[in-house]
Amino acid sequence: MSPIEQKSVRNRLLAALSPDDFAVVQPHLERVQMDMRRITIEQNQPITHVYFIERGITSILADADEGRVEIGMIGPEGLAGVSVLLGVDVSPFAFMVQAEGEALRVPAAAMRTAYRQNPGITAVIGRFIHALMVQTAQTAYANATLNVEARLARWILMTHDRLGRDDLPLTHDFMSMMLAVRRPGVTTATHVLEGASMIRATRGKITVLDREKLVDLAHNTYGVAEAEYARLMATG
Amino acid sequence: MAVKGLAVGHEGDELPNDAALREDVVENARALMQTRIGAVHNWFDCTFQVTDEAGHLVLTMPFSEAL
């Protein structure tokens, strides 16, 4: 199998590394399919690999009374499994594929060594870890202050950002799990967004029609984490 | 924003009988009333409807009956 070249990667963290830093990680990269609902990191189990997302989305899930609730979302802008870089072998949260795609995975021990021994890698991934913390904080803020329609608007925007297309393959059942709201609640919220011409909803699919209206509805819970990531990645 | 018309969900559940259906609707209606949905100002103006796979209406329940 030919080595994975930096110019071909879609993951923004890998793309942001200097050629020398990328060369440190390159021998360990393994391309893997990310099938829908695959659990890549099990809750409270040793993390064997970290995953640079190439296409699709992985969700960080916490256990809630009625199942699992999403507390973080990682797409091609990021890396799943950063705990191991911070010296922690297990996560209290599960990581599940919420939109299928591909990832480049690296064994946990190899990535930890690369992260610790190469300041350039530490800098790039450290910025992402900060951005992920900001995103998680914004999710807590959204969950505490917003109604379901606004939370759904924010979640659709975040999904839209990561998939990079207007048609999003989303069932009400799946959105219900991600937002920890019973399915009729998602159905009602979807109807509200559709009534305001923000989206079009068909069976198993949401089409984004008007991002500006969705951003307005999500208030300032959307945009802060995104701006922080853009600012940090622009610092080089 | 206010919600208007019928919010349709196509993803169903299989339930064994009418009693189980009614119980499920009551549970879902109660959960909806406890959910922060800004567009619904008065749940007592709303009705929960259930159809079978063919689209035939099998149950209509005003939210007031779910209390």
PDB file of C-alpha atoms in Angstrom:
ATOM      1  CA  MET A   1       0.000   0.000   0.000  1.00  0.00           C
ATOM      2  CA  SER A   2       1.461   3.391  -0.974  1.00  0.00           C
ATOM      3  CA  PRO A   3       2.006   5.917   1.829  1.00  0.00           C
ATOM      4  CA  ILE A   4      -0.649   8.541   2.372  1.00  0.00           C
ATOM      5  CA  GLU A   5       0.527  11.877   0.983  1.00  0.00           C
ATOM      6  CA  GLN A   6      -0.182  15.102   2.815  1.00  0.00           C
ATOM      7  CA  LYS A   7      -1.522  16.820  -0.282  1.00  0.00           C
ATOM      8  CA  SER A   8      -4.253  14.177  -0.533  1.00  0.00           C
ATOM      9  CA  VAL A   9      -5.575  14.419   3.024  1.00  0.00           C
ATOM     10  CA  ARG A  10      -8.848  16.202   3.738  1.00  0.00           C
ATOM     11  CA  ASN A  11      -8.356  16.396   7.486  1.00  0.00           C
ATOM     12  CA  ARG A  12      -7.525  19.999   8.321  1.00  0.00           C
ATOM     13  CA  LEU A  13      -5.197  19.176  11.224  1.00  0.00           C
ATOM     14  CA  LEU A  14      -3.054  16.839   9.140  1.00  0.00           C
ATOM     15  CA  ALA A  15      -3.094  19.344   6.307  1.00  0.00           C
ATOM     16  CA  ALA A  16      -1.950  22.100   8.687  1.00  0.00           C
ATOM     17  CA  LEU A  17       1.153  20.212   9.862  1.00  0.00           C
ATOM     18  CA  SER A  18       4.528  21.162   8.449  1.00  0.00           C
ATOM     19  CA  PRO A  19       5.916  18.567   5.993  1.00  0.00           C
ATOM     20  CA  ASP A  20       8.432  17.446   8.647  1.00  0.00           C
ATOM     21  CA  ASP A  21       5.727  17.001  11.279  1.00  0.00           C
ATOM     22  CA  PHE A  22       3.476  15.187   8.815  1.00  0.00           C
ATOM     23  CA  ALA A  23       6.381  12.832   8.045  1.00  0.00           C
ATOM     24  CA  VAL A  24       6.459  11.849  11.727  1.00  0.00           C
ATOM     25  CA  VAL A  25       2.798  10.777  11.651  1.00  0.00           C
ATOM     26  CA  GLN A  26       2.676   9.431   8.100  1.00  0.00           C
ATOM     27  CA  PRO A  27       4.085   5.898   8.716  1.00  0.00           C
ATOM     28  CA  HIS A  28       1.345   5.293  11.302  1.00  0.00           C
ATOM     29  CA  LEU A  29      -1.647   6.482   9.272  1.00  0.00           C
ATOM     30  CA  GLU A  30      -4.180   3.793   8.364  1.00  0.00           C
ATOM     31  CA  ARG A  31      -7.230   4.625   6.258  1.00  0.00           C
ATOM     32  CA  VAL A  32     -10.434   3.166   7.740  1.00  0.00           C
ATOM     33  CA  GLN A  33     -14.095   3.245   6.771  1.00  0.00           C
ATOM     34  CA  MET A  34     -16.346   4.972   9.261  1.00  0.00           C
ATOM     35  CA  ASP A  35     -19.646   3.123   8.966  1.00  0.00           C
ATOM     36  CA  MET A  36     -22.826   4.643  10.376  1.00  0.00           C
ATOM     37  CA  ARG A  37     -23.197   4.095  14.137  1.00  0.00           C
ATOM     38  CA  ARG A  38     -19.796   2.432  14.435  1.00  0.00           C
ATOM     39  CA  ILE A  39     -18.365   2.965  17.912  1.00  0.00           C
ATOM     40  CA  THR A  40     -14.724   3.906  17.371  1.00  0.00           C
ATOM     41  CA  ILE A  41     -13.906   4.563  21.016  1.00  0.00           C
ATOM     42  CA  GLU A  42     -15.791   2.681  23.700  1.00  0.00           C
ATOM     43  CA  GLN A  43     -16.827   4.380  26.894  1.00  0.00           C
ATOM     44  CA  ASN A  44     -14.437   3.535  29.775  1.00  0.00           C
ATOM     45  CA  GLN A  45     -12.370   1.193  27.604  1.00  0.00           C
ATOM     46  CA  PRO A  46      -8.729   1.704  26.605  1.00  0.00           C
ATOM     47  CA  ILE A  47      -8.414   3.987  23.583  1.00  0.00           C
ATOM     48  CA  THR A  48      -6.465   1.982  20.999  1.00  0.00           C
ATOM     49  CA  HIS A  49      -6.397   4.541  18.171  1.00  0.00           C
ATOM     50  CA  VAL A  50      -7.026   8.195  17.526  1.00  0.00           C
ATOM     51  CA  TYR A  51      -9.011   9.109  14.395  1.00  0.00           C
ATOM     52  CA  PHE A  52      -8.306  12.022  12.077  1.00  0.00           C
ATOM     53  CA  ILE A  53     -11.691  12.375  10.371  1.00  0.00           C
ATOM     54  CA  GLU A  54     -11.436  12.640   6.579  1.00  0.00           C
ATOM     55  CA  ARG A  55     -15.131  12.550   5.663  1.00  0.00           C
ATOM     56  CA  GLY A  56     -18.244  12.250   7.796  1.00  0.00           C
ATOM     57  CA  ILE A  57     -18.856  13.024  11.446  1.00  0.00           C
ATOM     58  CA  THR A  58     -18.095  11.336  14.747  1.00  0.00           C
ATOM     59  CA  SER A  59     -20.129  12.246  17.823  1.00  0.00           C
ATOM     60  CA  ILE A  60     -19.010  12.266  21.435  1.00  0.00           C
ATOM     61  CA  LEU A  61     -21.815  10.775  23.490  1.00  0.00           C
ATOM     62  CA  ALA A  62     -22.570  10.894  27.200  1.00  0.00           C
ATOM     63  CA  ASP A  63     -25.027   8.584  28.917  1.00  0.00           C
ATOM     64  CA  ALA A  64     -28.327  10.220  29.835  1.00  0.00           C
ATOM     65  CA  ASP A  65     -31.415   8.861  31.552  1.00  0.00           C
ATOM     66  CA  GLU A  66     -33.195   8.132  28.284  1.00  0.00           C
ATOM     67  CA  GLY A  67     -30.170   6.881  26.363  1.00  0.00           C
ATOM     68  CA  ARG A  68     -27.238   8.794  25.020  1.00  0.00           C
ATOM     69  CA  VAL A  69     -26.895  12.489  24.315  1.00  0.00           C
ATOM     70  CA  GLU A  70     -24.390  14.141  22.018  1.00  0.00           C
ATOM     71  CA  ILE A  71     -21.954  16.477  23.754  1.00  0.00           C
ATOM     72  CA  GLY A  72     -19.487  17.005  20.934  1.00  0.00           C
ATOM     73  CA  MET A  73     -19.174  16.695  17.168  1.00  0.00           C
ATOM     74  CA  ILE A  74     -15.985  16.095  15.169  1.00  0.00           C
ATOM     75  CA  GLY A  75     -15.651  16.192  11.399  1.00  0.00           C
ATOM     76  CA  PRO A  76     -12.761  16.767   8.979  1.00  0.00           C
ATOM     77  CA  GLU A  77     -11.680  19.717  11.125  1.00  0.00           C
ATOM     78  CA  GLY A  78     -10.598  17.449  13.936  1.00  0.00           C
ATOM     79  CA  LEU A  79      -9.394  14.388  15.730  1.00  0.00           C
ATOM     80  CA  ALA A  80     -11.295  11.880  17.876  1.00  0.00           C
ATOM     81  CA  GLY A  81      -9.538  10.515  20.933  1.00  0.00           C
ATOM     82  CA  VAL A  82      -7.488  13.498  22.114  1.00  0.00           C
ATOM     83  CA  SER A  83      -7.566  12.200  25.707  1.00  0.00           C
ATOM     84  CA  VAL A  84      -4.640   9.891  24.962  1.00  0.00           C
ATOM     85  CA  LEU A  85      -2.524  12.893  23.962  1.00  0.00           C
ATOM     86  CA  LEU A  86      -3.189  14.365  27.383  1.00  0.00           C
ATOM     87  CA  GLY A  87      -1.952  11.195  29.070  1.00  0.00           C
ATOM     88  CA  VAL A  88      -5.377   9.646  29.668  1.00  0.00           C
ATOM     89  CA  ASP A  89      -6.005   6.116  28.391  1.00  0.00           C
ATOM     90  CA  VAL A  90      -9.785   5.901  28.700  1.00  0.00           C
ATOM     91  CA  SER A  91     -12.680   8.281  28.124  1.00  0.00           C
ATOM     92  CA  PRO A  92     -15.934   8.380  30.098  1.00  0.00           C
ATOM     93  CA  PHE A  93     -17.629   9.073  26.759  1.00  0.00           C
ATOM     94  CA  ALA A  94     -18.282   6.947  23.695  1.00  0.00           C
ATOM     95  CA  PHE A  95     -17.395   8.064  20.162  1.00  0.00           C
ATOM     96  CA  MET A  96     -19.876   7.035  17.477  1.00  0.00           C
ATOM     97  CA  VAL A  97     -20.047   7.685  13.740  1.00  0.00           C
ATOM     98  CA  GLN A  98     -23.114   9.855  13.102  1.00  0.00           C
ATOM     99  CA  ALA A  99     -22.418  10.434   9.403  1.00  0.00           C
ATOM    100  CA  GLU A 100     -20.515   7.758   7.520  1.00  0.00           C
ATOM    101  CA  GLY A 101     -17.202   8.499   5.857  1.00  0.00           C
ATOM    102  CA  GLU A 102     -13.520   7.778   6.300  1.00  0.00           C
ATOM    103  CA  ALA A 103     -10.786   8.456   8.816  1.00  0.00           C
ATOM    104  CA  LEU A 104      -7.041   8.127   9.071  1.00  0.00           C
ATOM    105  CA  ARG A 105      -6.316   6.409  12.338  1.00  0.00           C
ATOM    106  CA  VAL A 106      -3.084   6.221  14.303  1.00  0.00           C
ATOM    107  CA  PRO A 107      -2.259   3.856  17.184  1.00  0.00           C
ATOM    108  CA  ALA A 108      -2.699   5.730  20.461  1.00  0.00           C
ATOM    109  CA  ALA A 109       0.861   5.197  21.717  1.00  0.00           C
ATOM    110  CA  ALA A 110       2.438   6.361  18.450  1.00  0.00           C
ATOM    111  CA  MET A 111       0.304   9.497  18.352  1.00  0.00           C
ATOM    112  CA  ARG A 112       1.025  10.314  21.973  1.00  0.00           C
ATOM    113  CA  THR A 113       4.770  10.100  21.314  1.00  0.00           C
ATOM    114  CA  ALA A 114       4.484  12.218  18.179  1.00  0.00           C
ATOM    115  CA  TYR A 115       2.416  14.806  20.062  1.00  0.00           C
ATOM    116  CA  ARG A 116       4.882  15.027  22.946  1.00  0.00           C
ATOM    117  CA  GLN A 117       8.098  15.071  20.954  1.00  0.00           C
ATOM    118  CA  ASN A 118       7.167  17.483  18.174  1.00  0.00           C
ATOM    119  CA  PRO A 119       6.250  21.063  19.147  1.00  0.00           C
ATOM    120  CA  GLY A 120       4.638  21.687  15.760  1.00  0.00           C
ATOM    121  CA  ILE A 121       2.228  18.779  16.250  1.00  0.00           C
ATOM    122  CA  THR A 122       1.567  19.857  19.848  1.00  0.00           C
ATOM    123  CA  ALA A 123       0.705  23.361  18.637  1.00  0.00           C
ATOM    124  CA  VAL A 124      -1.708  22.342  15.872  1.00  0.00           C
ATOM    125  CA  ILE A 125      -3.533  19.672  17.854  1.00  0.00           C
ATOM    126  CA  GLY A 126      -3.478  21.790  21.015  1.00  0.00           C
ATOM    127  CA  ARG A 127      -5.427  24.467  19.172  1.00  0.00           C
ATOM    128  CA  PHE A 128      -7.997  21.876  18.134  1.00  0.00           C
ATOM    129  CA  ILE A 129      -8.321  20.608  21.721  1.00  0.00           C
ATOM    130  CA  HIS A 130      -9.060  24.159  22.811  1.00  0.00           C
ATOM    131  CA  ALA A 131     -11.606  24.604  20.004  1.00  0.00           C
ATOM    132  CA  LEU A 132     -13.300  21.338  21.003  1.00  0.00           C
ATOM    133  CA  MET A 133     -13.525  22.563  24.601  1.00  0.00           C
ATOM    134  CA  VAL A 134     -15.152  25.765  23.347  1.00  0.00           C
ATOM    135  CA  GLN A 135     -17.596  23.749  21.233  1.00  0.00           C
ATOM    136  CA  THR A 136     -18.532  21.560  24.235  1.00  0.00           C
ATOM    137  CA  ALA A 137     -19.034  24.650  26.381  1.00  0.00           C
ATOM    138  CA  GLN A 138     -21.259  26.177  23.702  1.00  0.00           C
ATOM    139  CA  THR A 139     -23.284  22.944  23.610  1.00  0.00           C
ATOM    140  CA  ALA A 140     -23.810  23.181  27.376  1.00  0.00           C
ATOM    141  CA  TYR A 141     -24.875  26.814  26.917  1.00  0.00           C
ATOM    142  CA  ALA A 142     -27.259  25.860  24.110  1.00  0.00           C
ATOM    143  CA  ASN A 143     -28.796  23.009  26.087  1.00  0.00           C
ATOM    144  CA  ALA A 144     -29.309  25.257  29.101  1.00  0.00           C
ATOM    145  CA  THR A 145     -30.849  28.204  27.300  1.00  0.00           C
ATOM    146  CA  LEU A 146     -32.423  27.210  23.994  1.00  0.00           C
ATOM    147  CA  ASN A 147     -35.690  25.582  23.042  1.00  0.00           C
ATOM    148  CA  VAL A 148     -35.672  22.482  20.864  1.00  0.00           C
ATOM    149  CA  GLU A 149     -36.131  24.346  17.572  1.00  0.00           C
ATOM    150  CA  ALA A 150     -33.082  26.504  18.252  1.00  0.00           C
ATOM    151  CA  ARG A 151     -30.996  23.535  19.382  1.00  0.00           C
ATOM    152  CA  LEU A 152     -32.005  21.702  16.225  1.00  0.00           C
ATOM    153  CA  ALA A 153     -31.035  24.754  14.129  1.00  0.00           C
ATOM    154  CA  ARG A 154     -27.578  24.820  15.750  1.00  0.00           C
ATOM    155  CA  TRP A 155     -27.127  21.082  15.299  1.00  0.00           C
ATOM    156  CA  ILE A 156     -28.120  21.238  11.608  1.00  0.00           C
ATOM    157  CA  LEU A 157     -25.628  24.080  11.056  1.00  0.00           C
ATOM    158  CA  MET A 158     -22.815  22.111  12.700  1.00  0.00           C
ATOM    159  CA  THR A 159     -23.668  19.027  10.643  1.00  0.00           C
ATOM    160  CA  HIS A 160     -23.885  21.126   7.462  1.00  0.00           C
ATOM    161  CA  ASP A 161     -20.434  22.610   8.155  1.00  0.00           C
ATOM    162  CA  ARG A 162     -18.846  19.185   8.472  1.00  0.00           C
ATOM    163  CA  LEU A 163     -20.567  17.395   5.599  1.00  0.00           C
ATOM    164  CA  GLY A 164     -20.184  20.284   3.165  1.00  0.00           C
ATOM    165  CA  ARG A 165     -23.390  19.602   1.265  1.00  0.00           C
ATOM    166  CA  ASP A 166     -26.972  20.839   1.559  1.00  0.00           C
ATOM    167  CA  ASP A 167     -28.721  17.450   1.688  1.00  0.00           C
ATOM    168  CA  LEU A 168     -28.151  15.880   5.089  1.00  0.00           C
ATOM    169  CA  PRO A 169     -29.114  12.237   5.615  1.00  0.00           C
ATOM    170  CA  LEU A 170     -30.910  12.570   8.946  1.00  0.00           C
ATOM    171  CA  THR A 171     -33.847  10.639  10.349  1.00  0.00           C
ATOM    172  CA  HIS A 172     -36.003  12.027  13.141  1.00  0.00           C
ATOM    173  CA  ASP A 173     -35.055   8.965  15.157  1.00  0.00           C
ATOM    174  CA  PHE A 174     -31.376   9.795  14.855  1.00  0.00           C
ATOM    175  CA  MET A 175     -31.822  13.505  15.618  1.00  0.00           C
ATOM    176  CA  SER A 176     -33.895  12.452  18.613  1.00  0.00           C
ATOM    177  CA  MET A 177     -30.925  10.511  19.960  1.00  0.00           C
ATOM    178  CA  MET A 178     -28.419  13.271  19.229  1.00  0.00           C
ATOM    179  CA  LEU A 179     -30.503  15.981  20.901  1.00  0.00           C
ATOM    180  CA  ALA A 180     -31.882  13.742  23.670  1.00  0.00           C
ATOM    181  CA  VAL A 181     -35.436  14.721  22.786  1.00  0.00           C
ATOM    182  CA  ARG A 182     -38.205  12.222  22.081  1.00  0.00           C
ATOM    183  CA  ARG A 183     -38.962  11.758  18.411  1.00  0.00           C
ATOM    184  CA  PRO A 184     -42.263  13.739  18.399  1.00  0.00           C
ATOM    185  CA  GLY A 185     -40.300  16.686  19.791  1.00  0.00           C
ATOM    186  CA  VAL A 186     -37.892  16.516  16.858  1.00  0.00           C
ATOM    187  CA  THR A 187     -40.811  16.106  14.447  1.00  0.00           C
ATOM    188  CA  THR A 188     -42.440  19.250  15.851  1.00  0.00           C
ATOM    189  CA  ALA A 189     -39.181  21.244  15.780  1.00  0.00           C
ATOM    190  CA  THR A 190     -38.467  20.117  12.208  1.00  0.00           C
ATOM    191  CA  HIS A 191     -41.964  21.254  11.214  1.00  0.00           C
ATOM    192  CA  VAL A 192     -41.292  24.676  12.751  1.00  0.00           C
ATOM    193  CA  LEU A 193     -37.991  25.099  10.861  1.00  0.00           C
ATOM    194  CA  GLU A 194     -39.621  23.961   7.641  1.00  0.00           C
ATOM    195  CA  GLY A 195     -42.529  26.352   8.173  1.00  0.00           C
ATOM    196  CA  ALA A 196     -40.013  29.197   8.432  1.00  0.00           C
ATOM    197  CA  SER A 197     -38.348  28.083   5.151  1.00  0.00           C
ATOM    198  CA  MET A 198     -35.047  27.311   6.895  1.00  0.00           C
ATOM    199  CA  ILE A 199     -34.993  23.680   5.788  1.00  0.00           C
ATOM    200  CA  ARG A 200     -36.914  21.202   3.689  1.00  0.00           C
ATOM    201  CA  ALA A 201     -37.609  17.895   5.370  1.00  0.00           C
ATOM    202  CA  THR A 202     -38.339  14.686   3.520  1.00  0.00           C
ATOM    203  CA  ARG A 203     -38.142  11.089   4.711  1.00  0.00           C
ATOM    204  CA  GLY A 204     -34.686  10.542   6.136  1.00  0.00           C
ATOM    205  CA  LYS A 205     -33.326  13.783   4.739  1.00  0.00           C
ATOM    206  CA  ILE A 206     -32.979  17.429   5.762  1.00  0.00           C
ATOM    207  CA  THR A 207     -32.095  19.993   3.093  1.00  0.00           C
ATOM    208  CA  VAL A 208     -30.603  23.272   4.270  1.00  0.00           C
ATOM    209  CA  LEU A 209     -32.350  26.188   2.556  1.00  0.00           C
ATOM    210  CA  ASP A 210     -31.401  29.260   4.570  1.00  0.00           C
ATOM    211  CA  ARG A 211     -28.327  29.223   6.797  1.00  0.00           C
ATOM    212  CA  GLU A 212     -28.769  32.849   7.884  1.00  0.00           C
ATOM    213  CA  LYS A 213     -32.170  32.126   9.375  1.00  0.00           C
ATOM    214  CA  LEU A 214     -30.806  29.042  11.135  1.00  0.00           C
ATOM    215  CA  VAL A 215     -27.935  31.105  12.573  1.00  0.00           C
ATOM    216  CA  ASP A 216     -30.402  33.736  13.811  1.00  0.00           C
ATOM    217  CA  LEU A 217     -32.523  31.084  15.478  1.00  0.00           C
ATOM    218  CA  ALA A 218     -29.512  29.463  17.172  1.00  0.00           C
ATOM    219  CA  HIS A 219     -28.610  32.888  18.612  1.00  0.00           C
ATOM    220  CA  ASN A 220     -24.979  33.120  19.695  1.00  0.00           C
ATOM    221  CA  THR A 221     -24.667  29.443  20.568  1.00  0.00           C
ATOM    222  CA  TYR A 222     -23.535  28.918  16.971  1.00  0.00           C
ATOM    223  CA  GLY A 223     -20.522  30.752  15.627  1.00  0.00           C
ATOM    224  CA  VAL A 224     -18.329  31.234  18.679  1.00  0.00           C
ATOM    225  CA  ALA A 225     -16.629  27.823  18.502  1.00  0.00           C
ATOM    226  CA  GLU A 226     -16.479  28.025  14.719  1.00  0.00           C
ATOM    227  CA  ALA A 227     -14.844  31.460  14.790  1.00  0.00           C
ATOM    228  CA  GLU A 228     -12.385  30.292  17.432  1.00  0.00           C
ATOM    229  CA  TYR A 229     -11.347  27.317  15.306  1.00  0.00           C
ATOM    230  CA  ALA A 230     -10.947  29.529  12.219  1.00  0.00           C
ATOM    231  CA  ARG A 231      -8.912  32.081  14.145  1.00  0.00           C
ATOM    232  CA  LEU A 232      -6.604  29.492  15.693  1.00  0.00           C
ATOM    233  CA  MET A 233      -6.023  27.584  12.477  1.00  0.00           C
ATOM    234  CA  ALA A 234      -5.209  30.829  10.675  1.00  0.00           C
ATOM    235  CA  THR A 235      -2.373  31.548  13.117  1.00  0.00           C
ATOM    236  CA  GLY A 236      -0.279  28.899  11.415  1.00  0.00           C
TER     237      GLY A 236
ATOM    238  CA  MET B   1     -42.594  31.769  15.350  1.00  0.00           C
ATOM    239  CA  ALA B   2     -45.751  29.797  15.963  1.00  0.00           C
ATOM    240  CA  VAL B   3     -46.369  26.264  14.858  1.00  0.00           C
ATOM    241  CA  LYS B   4     -49.186  25.761  12.356  1.00  0.00           C
ATOM    242  CA  GLY B   5     -50.688  22.724  10.746  1.00  0.00           C
ATOM    243  CA  LEU B   6     -49.733  19.125  11.169  1.00  0.00           C
ATOM    244  CA  ALA B   7     -46.161  18.140  12.062  1.00  0.00           C
ATOM    245  CA  VAL B   8     -45.761  14.785  10.345  1.00  0.00           C
ATOM    246  CA  GLY B   9     -43.347  12.097  11.478  1.00  0.00           C
ATOM    247  CA  HIS B  10     -42.963   9.147   9.139  1.00  0.00           C
ATOM    248  CA  GLU B  11     -40.866   6.968  11.420  1.00  0.00           C
ATOM    249  CA  GLY B  12     -43.205   4.689  13.304  1.00  0.00           C
ATOM    250  CA  ASP B  13     -43.120   2.150  16.090  1.00  0.00           C
ATOM    251  CA  GLU B  14     -44.629  -1.306  16.209  1.00  0.00           C
ATOM    252  CA  LEU B  15     -47.064  -1.681  19.073  1.00  0.00           C
ATOM    253  CA  PRO B  16     -48.915  -4.870  19.977  1.00  0.00           C
ATOM    254  CA  ASN B  17     -52.444  -3.539  20.625  1.00  0.00           C
ATOM    255  CA  ASP B  18     -54.694  -0.497  21.191  1.00  0.00           C
ATOM    256  CA  ALA B  19     -53.888  -0.307  24.887  1.00  0.00           C
ATOM    257  CA  ALA B  20     -50.159  -0.168  24.181  1.00  0.00           C
ATOM    258  CA  LEU B  21     -50.784   2.451  21.493  1.00  0.00           C
ATOM    259  CA  ARG B  22     -52.779   4.645  23.857  1.00  0.00           C
ATOM    260  CA  GLU B  23     -50.154   4.283  26.575  1.00  0.00           C
ATOM    261  CA  ASP B  24     -47.401   5.239  24.116  1.00  0.00           C
ATOM    262  CA  VAL B  25     -49.308   8.313  22.918  1.00  0.00           C
ATOM    263  CA  VAL B  26     -49.990   9.471  26.496  1.00  0.00           C
ATOM    264  CA  GLU B  27     -46.307   9.053  27.343  1.00  0.00           C
ATOM    265  CA  ASN B  28     -45.174  10.936  24.238  1.00  0.00           C
ATOM    266  CA  ALA B  29     -47.767  13.704  24.688  1.00  0.00           C
ATOM    267  CA  ARG B  30     -46.673  14.231  28.300  1.00  0.00           C
ATOM    268  CA  ALA B  31     -43.031  14.295  27.255  1.00  0.00           C
ATOM    269  CA  LEU B  32     -43.831  16.838  24.523  1.00  0.00           C
ATOM    270  CA  MET B  33     -45.590  19.108  26.989  1.00  0.00           C
ATOM    271  CA  GLN B  34     -42.467  19.038  29.179  1.00  0.00           C
ATOM    272  CA  THR B  35     -40.198  19.800  26.224  1.00  0.00           C
ATOM    273  CA  ARG B  36     -39.156  23.391  25.570  1.00  0.00           C
ATOM    274  CA  ILE B  37     -40.734  23.978  22.178  1.00  0.00           C
ATOM    275  CA  GLY B  38     -40.992  27.729  21.691  1.00  0.00           C
ATOM    276  CA  ALA B  39     -43.458  27.624  18.819  1.00  0.00           C
ATOM    277  CA  VAL B  40     -46.197  25.843  20.754  1.00  0.00           C
ATOM    278  CA  HIS B  41     -47.910  28.364  23.003  1.00  0.00           C
ATOM    279  CA  ASN B  42     -50.715  26.162  24.280  1.00  0.00           C
ATOM    280  CA  TRP B  43     -50.577  22.386  24.069  1.00  0.00           C
ATOM    281  CA  PHE B  44     -54.285  22.239  24.888  1.00  0.00           C
ATOM    282  CA  ASP B  45     -54.939  23.621  21.411  1.00  0.00           C
ATOM    283  CA  CYS B  46     -53.106  20.606  19.978  1.00  0.00           C
ATOM    284  CA  THR B  47     -54.083  17.069  19.121  1.00  0.00           C
ATOM    285  CA  PHE B  48     -51.936  13.971  18.759  1.00  0.00           C
ATOM    286  CA  GLN B  49     -52.829  11.813  15.760  1.00  0.00           C
ATOM    287  CA  VAL B  50     -51.536   8.357  14.885  1.00  0.00           C
ATOM    288  CA  THR B  51     -51.895   6.539  11.586  1.00  0.00           C
ATOM    289  CA  ASP B  52     -51.086   3.002  10.578  1.00  0.00           C
ATOM    290  CA  GLU B  53     -48.564   2.145   7.855  1.00  0.00           C
ATOM    291  CA  ALA B  54     -51.204   2.659   5.178  1.00  0.00           C
ATOM    292  CA  GLY B  55     -51.877   6.176   6.464  1.00  0.00           C
ATOM    293  CA  HIS B  56     -55.275   5.445   8.009  1.00  0.00           C
ATOM    294  CA  LEU B  57     -56.001   7.390  11.176  1.00  0.00           C
ATOM    295  CA  VAL B  58     -56.099   4.974  14.124  1.00  0.00           C
ATOM    296  CA  LEU B  59     -56.068   7.341  17.109  1.00  0.00           C
ATOM    297  CA  THR B  60     -56.751  11.018  17.823  1.00  0.00           C
ATOM    298  CA  MET B  61     -56.042  12.323  21.294  1.00  0.00           C
ATOM    299  CA  PRO B  62     -56.286  15.939  22.482  1.00  0.00           C
ATOM    300  CA  PHE B  63     -53.309  16.742  24.686  1.00  0.00           C
ATOM    301  CA  SER B  64     -55.727  17.540  27.533  1.00  0.00           C
ATOM    302  CA  GLU B  65     -56.562  13.823  27.688  1.00  0.00           C
ATOM    303  CA  ALA B  66     -52.933  12.930  28.314  1.00  0.00           C
ATOM    304  CA  LEU B  67     -52.808  14.640  31.700  1.00  0.00           C
TER     305      LEU B  67
END
